[in-house]
Tab-separated table of C-alpha atoms in Angstrom:
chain	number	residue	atom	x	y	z
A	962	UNK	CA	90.944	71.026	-61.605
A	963	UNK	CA	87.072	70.110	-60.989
A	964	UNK	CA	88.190	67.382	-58.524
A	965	UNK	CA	85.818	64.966	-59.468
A	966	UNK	CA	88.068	62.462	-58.390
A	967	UNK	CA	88.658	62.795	-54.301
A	968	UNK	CA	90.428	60.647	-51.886
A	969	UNK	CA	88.093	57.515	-51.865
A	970	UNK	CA	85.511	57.493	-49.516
A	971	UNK	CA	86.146	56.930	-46.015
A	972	UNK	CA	85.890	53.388	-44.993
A	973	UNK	CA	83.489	52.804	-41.957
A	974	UNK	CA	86.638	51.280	-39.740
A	975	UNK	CA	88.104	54.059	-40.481
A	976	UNK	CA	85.902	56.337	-39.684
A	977	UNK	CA	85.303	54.796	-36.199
A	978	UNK	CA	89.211	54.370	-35.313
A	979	UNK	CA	89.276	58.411	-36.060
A	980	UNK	CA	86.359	59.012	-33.856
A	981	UNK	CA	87.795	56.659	-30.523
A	982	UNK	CA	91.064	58.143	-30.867
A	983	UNK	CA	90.418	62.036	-31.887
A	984	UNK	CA	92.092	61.934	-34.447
A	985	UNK	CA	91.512	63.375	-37.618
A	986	UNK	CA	92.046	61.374	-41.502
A	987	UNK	CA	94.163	62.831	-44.300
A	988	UNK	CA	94.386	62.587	-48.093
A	989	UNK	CA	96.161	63.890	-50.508
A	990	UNK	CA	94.880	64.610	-54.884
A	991	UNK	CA	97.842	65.487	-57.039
A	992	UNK	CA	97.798	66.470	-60.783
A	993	UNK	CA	101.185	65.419	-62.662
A	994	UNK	CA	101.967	67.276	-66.423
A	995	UNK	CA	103.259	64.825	-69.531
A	996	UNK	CA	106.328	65.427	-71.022
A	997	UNK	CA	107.979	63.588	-73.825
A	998	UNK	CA	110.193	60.995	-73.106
A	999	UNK	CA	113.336	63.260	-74.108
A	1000	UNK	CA	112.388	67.049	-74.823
A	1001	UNK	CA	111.327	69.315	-72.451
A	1002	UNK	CA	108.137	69.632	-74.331
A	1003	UNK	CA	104.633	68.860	-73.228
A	1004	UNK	CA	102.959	66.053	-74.559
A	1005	UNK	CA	99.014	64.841	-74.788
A	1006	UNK	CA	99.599	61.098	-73.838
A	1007	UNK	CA	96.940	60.861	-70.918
A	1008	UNK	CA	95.063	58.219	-73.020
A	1009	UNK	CA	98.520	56.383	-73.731
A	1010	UNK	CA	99.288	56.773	-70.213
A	1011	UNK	CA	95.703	55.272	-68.941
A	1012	UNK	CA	96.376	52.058	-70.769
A	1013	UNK	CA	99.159	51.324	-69.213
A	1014	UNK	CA	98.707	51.738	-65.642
A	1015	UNK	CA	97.787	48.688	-63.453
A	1016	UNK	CA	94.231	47.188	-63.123
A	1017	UNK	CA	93.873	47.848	-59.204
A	1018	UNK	CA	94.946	51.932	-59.378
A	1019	UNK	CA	92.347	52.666	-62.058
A	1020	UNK	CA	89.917	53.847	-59.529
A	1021	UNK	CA	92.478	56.469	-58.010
A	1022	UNK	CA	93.777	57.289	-61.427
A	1023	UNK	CA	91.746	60.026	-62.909
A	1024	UNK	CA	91.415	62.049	-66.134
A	1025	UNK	CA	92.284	66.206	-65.831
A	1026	UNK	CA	90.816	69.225	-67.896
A	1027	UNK	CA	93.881	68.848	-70.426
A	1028	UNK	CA	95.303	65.839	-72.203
A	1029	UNK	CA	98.424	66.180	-71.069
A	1030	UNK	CA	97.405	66.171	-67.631
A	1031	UNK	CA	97.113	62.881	-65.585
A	1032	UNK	CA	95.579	63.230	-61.371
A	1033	UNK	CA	96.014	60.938	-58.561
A	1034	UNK	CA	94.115	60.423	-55.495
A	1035	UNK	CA	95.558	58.676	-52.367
A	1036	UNK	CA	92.699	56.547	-50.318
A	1037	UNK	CA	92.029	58.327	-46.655
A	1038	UNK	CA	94.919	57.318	-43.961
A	1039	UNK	CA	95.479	58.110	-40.122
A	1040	UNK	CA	98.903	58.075	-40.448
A	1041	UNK	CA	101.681	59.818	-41.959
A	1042	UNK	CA	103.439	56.717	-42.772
A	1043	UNK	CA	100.188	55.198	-44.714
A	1044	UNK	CA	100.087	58.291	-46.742
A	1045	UNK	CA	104.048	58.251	-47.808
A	1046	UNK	CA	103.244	54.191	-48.933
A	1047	UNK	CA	100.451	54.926	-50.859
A	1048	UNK	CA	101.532	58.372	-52.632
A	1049	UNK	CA	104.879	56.387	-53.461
A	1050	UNK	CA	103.452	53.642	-55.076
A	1051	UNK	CA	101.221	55.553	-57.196
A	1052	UNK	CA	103.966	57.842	-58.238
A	1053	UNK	CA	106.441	55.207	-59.207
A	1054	UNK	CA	103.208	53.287	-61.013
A	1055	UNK	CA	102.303	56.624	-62.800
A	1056	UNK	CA	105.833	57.340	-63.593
A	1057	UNK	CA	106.637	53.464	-64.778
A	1058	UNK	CA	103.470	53.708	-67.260
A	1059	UNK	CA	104.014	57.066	-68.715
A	1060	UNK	CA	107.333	55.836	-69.963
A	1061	UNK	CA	106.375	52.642	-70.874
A	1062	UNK	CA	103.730	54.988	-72.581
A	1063	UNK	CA	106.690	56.759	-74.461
A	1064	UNK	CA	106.292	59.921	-72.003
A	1065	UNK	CA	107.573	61.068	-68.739
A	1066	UNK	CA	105.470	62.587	-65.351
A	1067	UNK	CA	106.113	65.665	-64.052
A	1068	UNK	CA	105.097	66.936	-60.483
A	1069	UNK	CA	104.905	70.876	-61.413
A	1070	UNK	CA	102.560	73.168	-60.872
A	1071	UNK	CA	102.656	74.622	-65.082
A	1072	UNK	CA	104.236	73.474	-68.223
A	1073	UNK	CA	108.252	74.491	-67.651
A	1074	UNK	CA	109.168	74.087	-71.243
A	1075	UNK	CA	107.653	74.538	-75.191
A	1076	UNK	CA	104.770	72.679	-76.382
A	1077	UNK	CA	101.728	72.712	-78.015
A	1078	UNK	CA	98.464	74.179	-76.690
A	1079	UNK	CA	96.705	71.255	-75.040
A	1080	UNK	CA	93.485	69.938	-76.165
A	1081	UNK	CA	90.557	69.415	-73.258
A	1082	UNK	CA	89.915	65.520	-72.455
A	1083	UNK	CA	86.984	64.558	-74.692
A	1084	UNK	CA	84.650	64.774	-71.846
A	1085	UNK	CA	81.208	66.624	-71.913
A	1086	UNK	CA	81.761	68.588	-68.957
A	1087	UNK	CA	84.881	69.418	-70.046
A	1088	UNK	CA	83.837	70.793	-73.322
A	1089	UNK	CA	81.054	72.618	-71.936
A	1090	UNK	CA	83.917	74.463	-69.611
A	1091	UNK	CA	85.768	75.410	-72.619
A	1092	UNK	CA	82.144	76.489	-74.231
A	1093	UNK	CA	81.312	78.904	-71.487
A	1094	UNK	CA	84.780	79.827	-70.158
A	1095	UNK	CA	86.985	80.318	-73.192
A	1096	UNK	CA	91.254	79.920	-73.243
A	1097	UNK	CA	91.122	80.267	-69.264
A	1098	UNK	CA	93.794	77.384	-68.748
A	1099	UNK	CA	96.905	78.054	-71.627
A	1100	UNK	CA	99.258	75.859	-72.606
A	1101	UNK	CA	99.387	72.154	-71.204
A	1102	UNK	CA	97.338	72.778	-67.993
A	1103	UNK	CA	98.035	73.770	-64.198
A	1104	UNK	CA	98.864	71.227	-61.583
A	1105	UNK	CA	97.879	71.790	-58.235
A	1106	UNK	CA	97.865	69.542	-54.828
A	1107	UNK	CA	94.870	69.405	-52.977
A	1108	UNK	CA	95.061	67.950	-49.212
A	1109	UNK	CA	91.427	66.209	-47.368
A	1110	UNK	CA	91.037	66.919	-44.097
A	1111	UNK	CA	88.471	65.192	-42.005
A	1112	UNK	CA	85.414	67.202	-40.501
A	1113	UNK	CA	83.115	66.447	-37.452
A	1114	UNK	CA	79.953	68.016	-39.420
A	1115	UNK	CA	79.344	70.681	-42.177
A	1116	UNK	CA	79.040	73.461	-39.804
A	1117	UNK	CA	82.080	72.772	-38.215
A	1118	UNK	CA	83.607	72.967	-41.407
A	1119	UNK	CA	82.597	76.314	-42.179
A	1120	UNK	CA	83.759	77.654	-39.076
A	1121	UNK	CA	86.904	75.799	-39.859
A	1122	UNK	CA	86.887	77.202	-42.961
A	1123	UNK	CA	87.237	81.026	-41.642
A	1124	UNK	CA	89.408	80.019	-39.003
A	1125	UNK	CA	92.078	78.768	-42.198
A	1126	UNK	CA	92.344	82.284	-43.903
A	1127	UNK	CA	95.113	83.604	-42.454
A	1128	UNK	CA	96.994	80.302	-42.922
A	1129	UNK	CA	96.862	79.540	-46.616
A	1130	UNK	CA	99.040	82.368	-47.952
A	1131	UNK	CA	101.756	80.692	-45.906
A	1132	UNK	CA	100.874	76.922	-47.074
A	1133	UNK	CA	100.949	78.489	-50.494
A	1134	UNK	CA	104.124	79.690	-50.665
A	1135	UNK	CA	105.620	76.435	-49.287
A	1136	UNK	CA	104.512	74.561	-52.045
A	1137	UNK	CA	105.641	77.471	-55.307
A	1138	UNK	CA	107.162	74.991	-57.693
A	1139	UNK	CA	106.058	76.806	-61.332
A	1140	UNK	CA	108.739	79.451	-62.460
A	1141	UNK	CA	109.221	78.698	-65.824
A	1142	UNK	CA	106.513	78.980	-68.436
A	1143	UNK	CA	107.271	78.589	-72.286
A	1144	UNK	CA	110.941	78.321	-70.935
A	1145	UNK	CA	111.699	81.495	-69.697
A	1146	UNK	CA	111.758	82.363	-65.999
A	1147	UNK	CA	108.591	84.230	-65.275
A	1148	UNK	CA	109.380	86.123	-62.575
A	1149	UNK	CA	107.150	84.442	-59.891
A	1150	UNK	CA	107.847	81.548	-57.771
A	1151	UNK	CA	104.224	80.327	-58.415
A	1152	UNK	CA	102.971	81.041	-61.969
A	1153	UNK	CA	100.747	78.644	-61.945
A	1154	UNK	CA	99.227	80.481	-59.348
A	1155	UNK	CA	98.614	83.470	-61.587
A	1156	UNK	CA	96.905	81.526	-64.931
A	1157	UNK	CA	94.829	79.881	-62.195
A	1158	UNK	CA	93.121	83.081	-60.769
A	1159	UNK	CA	91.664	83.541	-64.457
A	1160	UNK	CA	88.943	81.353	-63.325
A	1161	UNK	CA	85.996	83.182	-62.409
A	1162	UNK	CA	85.685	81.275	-58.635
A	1163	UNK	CA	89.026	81.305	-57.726
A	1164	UNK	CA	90.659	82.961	-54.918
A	1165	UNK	CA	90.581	82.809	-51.014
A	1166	UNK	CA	87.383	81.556	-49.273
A	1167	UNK	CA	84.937	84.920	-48.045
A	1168	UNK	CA	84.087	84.748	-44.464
A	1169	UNK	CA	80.758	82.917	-43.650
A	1170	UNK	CA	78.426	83.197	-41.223
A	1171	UNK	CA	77.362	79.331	-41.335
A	1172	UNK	CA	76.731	76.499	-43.109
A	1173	UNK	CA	73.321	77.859	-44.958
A	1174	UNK	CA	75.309	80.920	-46.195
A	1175	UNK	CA	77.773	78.424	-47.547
A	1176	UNK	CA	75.085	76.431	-49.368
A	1177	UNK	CA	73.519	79.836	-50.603
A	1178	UNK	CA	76.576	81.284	-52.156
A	1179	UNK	CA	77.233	78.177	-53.432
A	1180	UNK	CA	73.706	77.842	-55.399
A	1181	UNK	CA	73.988	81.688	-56.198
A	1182	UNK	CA	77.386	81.170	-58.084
A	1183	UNK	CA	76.020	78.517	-60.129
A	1184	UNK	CA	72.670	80.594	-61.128
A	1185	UNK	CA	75.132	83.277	-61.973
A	1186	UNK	CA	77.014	81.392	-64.823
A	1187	UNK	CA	80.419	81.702	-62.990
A	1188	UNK	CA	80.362	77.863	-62.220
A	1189	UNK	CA	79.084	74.700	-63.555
A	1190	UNK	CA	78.440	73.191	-60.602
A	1191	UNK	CA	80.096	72.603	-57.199
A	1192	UNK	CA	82.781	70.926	-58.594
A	1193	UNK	CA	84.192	74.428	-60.083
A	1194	UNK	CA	84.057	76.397	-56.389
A	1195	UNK	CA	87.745	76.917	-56.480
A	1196	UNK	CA	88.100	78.478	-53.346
A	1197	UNK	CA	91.448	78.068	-51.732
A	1198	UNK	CA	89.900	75.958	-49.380
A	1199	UNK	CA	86.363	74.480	-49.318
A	1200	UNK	CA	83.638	72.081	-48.484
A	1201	UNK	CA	84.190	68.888	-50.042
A	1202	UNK	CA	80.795	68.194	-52.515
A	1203	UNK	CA	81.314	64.736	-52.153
A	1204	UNK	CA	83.096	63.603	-48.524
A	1205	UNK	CA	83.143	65.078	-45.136
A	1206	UNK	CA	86.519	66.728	-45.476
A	1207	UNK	CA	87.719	70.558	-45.623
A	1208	UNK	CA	89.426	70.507	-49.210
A	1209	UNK	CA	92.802	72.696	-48.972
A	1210	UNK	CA	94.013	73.448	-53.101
A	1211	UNK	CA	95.702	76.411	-53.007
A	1212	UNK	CA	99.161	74.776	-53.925
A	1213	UNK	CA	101.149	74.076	-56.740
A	1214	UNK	CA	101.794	70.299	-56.662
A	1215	UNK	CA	104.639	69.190	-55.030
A	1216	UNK	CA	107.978	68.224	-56.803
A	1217	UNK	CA	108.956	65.285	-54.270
A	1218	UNK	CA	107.326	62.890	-51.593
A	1219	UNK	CA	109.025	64.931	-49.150
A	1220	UNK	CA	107.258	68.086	-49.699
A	1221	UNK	CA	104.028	66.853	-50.272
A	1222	UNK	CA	103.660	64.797	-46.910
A	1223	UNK	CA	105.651	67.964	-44.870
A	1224	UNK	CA	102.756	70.397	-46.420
A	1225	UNK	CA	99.871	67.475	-46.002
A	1226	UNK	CA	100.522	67.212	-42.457
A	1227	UNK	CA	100.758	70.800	-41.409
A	1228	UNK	CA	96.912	71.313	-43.293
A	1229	UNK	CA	96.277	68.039	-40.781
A	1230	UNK	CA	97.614	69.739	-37.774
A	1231	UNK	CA	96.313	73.312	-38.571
A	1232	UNK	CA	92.685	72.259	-39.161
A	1233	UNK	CA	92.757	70.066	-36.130
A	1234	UNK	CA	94.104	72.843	-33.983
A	1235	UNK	CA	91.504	75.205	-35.672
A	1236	UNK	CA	89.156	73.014	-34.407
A	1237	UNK	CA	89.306	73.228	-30.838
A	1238	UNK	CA	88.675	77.070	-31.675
A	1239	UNK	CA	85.400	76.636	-33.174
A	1240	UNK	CA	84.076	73.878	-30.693
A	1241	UNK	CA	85.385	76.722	-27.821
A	1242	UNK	CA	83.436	79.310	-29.833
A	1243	UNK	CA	86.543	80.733	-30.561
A	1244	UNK	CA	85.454	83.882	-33.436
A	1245	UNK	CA	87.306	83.857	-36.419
A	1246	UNK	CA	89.413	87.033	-37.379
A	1247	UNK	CA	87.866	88.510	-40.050
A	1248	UNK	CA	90.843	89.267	-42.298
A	1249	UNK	CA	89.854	91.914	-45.051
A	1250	UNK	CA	89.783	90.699	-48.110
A	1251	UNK	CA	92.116	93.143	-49.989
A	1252	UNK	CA	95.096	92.170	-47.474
A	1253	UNK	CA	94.656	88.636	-48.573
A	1254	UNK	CA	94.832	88.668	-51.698
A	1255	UNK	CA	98.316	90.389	-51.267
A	1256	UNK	CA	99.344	88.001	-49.183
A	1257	UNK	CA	98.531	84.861	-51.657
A	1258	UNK	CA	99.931	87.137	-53.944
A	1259	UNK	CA	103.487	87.629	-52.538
A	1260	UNK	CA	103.404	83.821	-51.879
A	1261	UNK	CA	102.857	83.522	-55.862
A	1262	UNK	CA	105.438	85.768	-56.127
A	1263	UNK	CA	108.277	85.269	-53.570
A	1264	UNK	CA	107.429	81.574	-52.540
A	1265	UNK	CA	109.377	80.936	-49.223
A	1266	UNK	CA	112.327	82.750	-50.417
A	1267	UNK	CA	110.814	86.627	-49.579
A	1268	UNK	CA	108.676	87.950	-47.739
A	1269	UNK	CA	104.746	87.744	-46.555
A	1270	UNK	CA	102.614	89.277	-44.352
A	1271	UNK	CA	102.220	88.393	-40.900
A	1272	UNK	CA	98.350	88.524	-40.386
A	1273	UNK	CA	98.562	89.614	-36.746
A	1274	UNK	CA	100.915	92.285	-37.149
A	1275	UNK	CA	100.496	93.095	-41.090
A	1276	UNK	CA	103.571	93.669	-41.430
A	1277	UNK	CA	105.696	91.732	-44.222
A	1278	UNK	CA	108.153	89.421	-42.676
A	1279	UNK	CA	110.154	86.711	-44.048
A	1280	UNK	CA	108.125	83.602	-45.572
A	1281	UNK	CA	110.238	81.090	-43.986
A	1282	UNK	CA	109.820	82.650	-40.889
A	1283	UNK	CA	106.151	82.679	-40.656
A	1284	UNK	CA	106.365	78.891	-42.092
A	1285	UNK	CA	108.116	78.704	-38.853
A	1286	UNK	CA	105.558	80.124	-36.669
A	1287	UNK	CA	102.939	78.094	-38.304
A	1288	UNK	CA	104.696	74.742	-37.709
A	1289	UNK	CA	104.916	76.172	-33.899
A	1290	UNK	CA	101.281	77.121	-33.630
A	1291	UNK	CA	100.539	73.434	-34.542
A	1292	UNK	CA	103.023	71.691	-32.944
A	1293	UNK	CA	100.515	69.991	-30.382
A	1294	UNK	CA	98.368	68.291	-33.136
A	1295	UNK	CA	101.486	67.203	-35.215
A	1296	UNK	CA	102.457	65.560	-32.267
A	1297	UNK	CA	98.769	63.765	-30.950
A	1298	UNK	CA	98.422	62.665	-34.877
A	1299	UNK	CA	102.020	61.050	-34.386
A	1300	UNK	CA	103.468	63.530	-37.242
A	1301	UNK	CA	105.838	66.074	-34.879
A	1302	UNK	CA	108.873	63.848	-35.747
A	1303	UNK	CA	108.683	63.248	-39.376
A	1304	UNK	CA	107.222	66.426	-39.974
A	1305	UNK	CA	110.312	67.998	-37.967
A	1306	UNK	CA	112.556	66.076	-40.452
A	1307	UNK	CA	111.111	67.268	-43.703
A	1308	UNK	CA	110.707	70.585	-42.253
A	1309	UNK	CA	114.647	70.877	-41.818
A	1310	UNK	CA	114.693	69.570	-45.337
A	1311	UNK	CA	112.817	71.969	-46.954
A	1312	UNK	CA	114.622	74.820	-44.993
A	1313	UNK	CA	117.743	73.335	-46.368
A	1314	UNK	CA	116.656	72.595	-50.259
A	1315	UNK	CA	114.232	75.688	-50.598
A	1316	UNK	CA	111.243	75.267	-52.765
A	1317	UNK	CA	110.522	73.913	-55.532
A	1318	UNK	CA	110.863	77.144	-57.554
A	1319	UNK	CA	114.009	77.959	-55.781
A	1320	UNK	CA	115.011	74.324	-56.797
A	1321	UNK	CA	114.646	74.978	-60.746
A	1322	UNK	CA	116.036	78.417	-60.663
A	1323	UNK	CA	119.433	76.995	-59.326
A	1324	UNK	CA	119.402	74.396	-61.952
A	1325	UNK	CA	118.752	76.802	-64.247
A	1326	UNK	CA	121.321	79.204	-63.156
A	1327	UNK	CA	123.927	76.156	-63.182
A	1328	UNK	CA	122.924	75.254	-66.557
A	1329	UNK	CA	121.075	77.261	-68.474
A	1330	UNK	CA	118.777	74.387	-69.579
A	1331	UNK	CA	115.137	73.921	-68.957
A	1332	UNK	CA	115.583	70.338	-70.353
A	1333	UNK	CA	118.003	69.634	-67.212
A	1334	UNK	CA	115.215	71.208	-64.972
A	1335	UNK	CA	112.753	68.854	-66.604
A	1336	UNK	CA	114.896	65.997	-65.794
A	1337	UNK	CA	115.393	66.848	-62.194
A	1338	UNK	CA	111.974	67.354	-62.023
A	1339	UNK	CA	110.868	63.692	-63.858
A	1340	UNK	CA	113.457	62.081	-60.729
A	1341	UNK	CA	112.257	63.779	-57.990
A	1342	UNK	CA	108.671	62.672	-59.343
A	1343	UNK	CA	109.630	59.461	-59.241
A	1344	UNK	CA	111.896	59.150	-56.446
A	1345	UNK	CA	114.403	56.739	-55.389
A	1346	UNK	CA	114.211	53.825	-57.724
């Protein structure tokens, strides 16, 4: 939620390898729920969980609002490959400790089955949210992914920034993998999506003029009360406070590897294909804000399996289709970042499998049990042993 932990900082070698080549870096934060180790039910192990996982992860292992939340953060990578290693070994090490912990990790975006109300983490900040901000996050907590993208400069990353709204509804829908809440089917692809714009900051990012509006708004919303601090800006996408990325967090987090690296990569390609726009001078189109709001709101609603509107036309079209488009549009940068054949893999595969809303409603509809969902959902977290 307040991102406080980020991809770790990017190393100087780095750094300079991105510059010679052009290329751009890429990291990926996800937040994982606890379930018990054999009901549905959500579960506040995160302290339980923290002592068992291995010395040398601690620093990318962080604490989340809610106790039965648990947040990863993968270090920056150039390629595609380096991000699948290091997101797979810190979901089987998260996954290993939780159930040596007595618990199980889940990669979904809200709590699919019963439990308890979740206490905050016994952290000041944390309390002081739930002072000022009330029951805003019910039940065991909302999981979202949240995808680094390297910048040349803040400015740049502004203009970036405007240059992404027409994107994210898409992106969004991609990654719907909340349904269920309290085990019922809500009606939504993403409801995680809808508890989450109770937060007084959230929603998509308002057009700016530059970086000193940026900084303005940003110091207004805190004077206002309606954020603690940077850290709670939960814009859609954003300026990170603490690295020189463009943060994209609109998305429920991923249920498998596979999605998560398909939807990391296409934020890669589309900011790096933004960017030749801005450094051509490029203006941004200055989508009204109404329109979308309906569009993140039909990807909350229909995920890829309905419809969305096109942002050029404004006309609704099929989700898939404009996924489509969008992998089209950035097919040049997949390709100069050395993504355009994975990516084209993954992209077949999601086609194929659906989301993962579409994913749990099957089981679901096979079954009728949201403890089978769970378990489907604990594997695919895991992956392959």
């Amino acid at each position: 939620m307040e991102s406080a932990a980020g991809p770790t900082t990017i190393p100087d070698e780095l750094a300079e390898q991105a510059e010679s080549q052009h290329l751009l870096t890429l990291g990926v934060e996800e937040e994982y729920l606890l379930v018990d180790a054999v009901e549905p039910r959500s579960v506040e192990a995160v302290e339980d969980v923290f002592a068992q996982v291995p010395e040398d992860l601690r620093d990318v292992v962080q604490h989340e609002f809610m106790r039965s939340q648990i947040e990863v953060a993968s270090p920056p990578q150039l390629e595609l490959s380096g991000l699948f290693s290091a997101l797979t070994r810190l979901r089987r090490e998260l996954s290993a400790a939780a159930e040596r912990a007595g618990a199980r990790l889940v990669a979904v975006g809200a709590a699919p089955g019963p439990g308890p109300h979740a206490r905050v983490v016994d952290k000041p900040r944390y309390h002081r949210m739930r002072e000022r901000f009330g029951d805003l996050s019910p039940g065991a907590g909302l999981n979202g992914m949240h995808v680094h993208v390297s910048i040349p400069d803040p400015e740049s990353g502004v203009q970036i920034l405007n240059h992404l709204r027409p994107w994210l509804p898409i992106l969004q829908a991609a990654t719907a993998n909340s349904p269920l809440f309290g085990s019922r089917d809500t009606g939504y692809a993403s409801w995680r999506s809808v508890m989450w714009e109770r937060w007084p900051t959230v929603g998509p990012t308002p057009y700016l003029d530059d970086h000193d509006q940026y900084a303005m708004l940003v110091a207004d919303l805190e004077a206002s009360g309606a954020m603690l601090d940077e850290g709670m800006l939960y814009w859609y996408a954003r300026l990170s406070a603490n690295y020189p990325t463009v943060e994209i967090r609109m998305g429920d987090v991923c249920p498998t590897l596979d999605d998560a690296l398909l939807l990391a990569a296409l934020a890669r390609a589309l900011v790096a294909t933004l960017l030749h726009d801005v450094r051509a001078g490029v203006p941004a189109p200055k989508i009204p804000h109404p329109l979308l709001m309906a569009a993140h709101w039909r990807a909350a609603h229909d995920g890829l399996e309905g419809l969305n509107i096109d942002m050029a036309t404004r006309q609704a079209r099929p989700a898939g289709r404009l996924l489509r488009q969008l992998f089209d549009y950035v097919r040049p940068e997949l390709a100069r970042h050395g993504d355009l054949e994975m990516a084209s893999v993954l992209m077949g595969r999601l086609r194929k499998r659906g989301t993962g809303a579409a994913r749990q409603r099957a089981i679901l509809a096979r079954s009728g049990s949201v403890s089978d969902v769970v378990d489907h959902l604990v594997a695919a977290t895991r992956g392959p042993r």
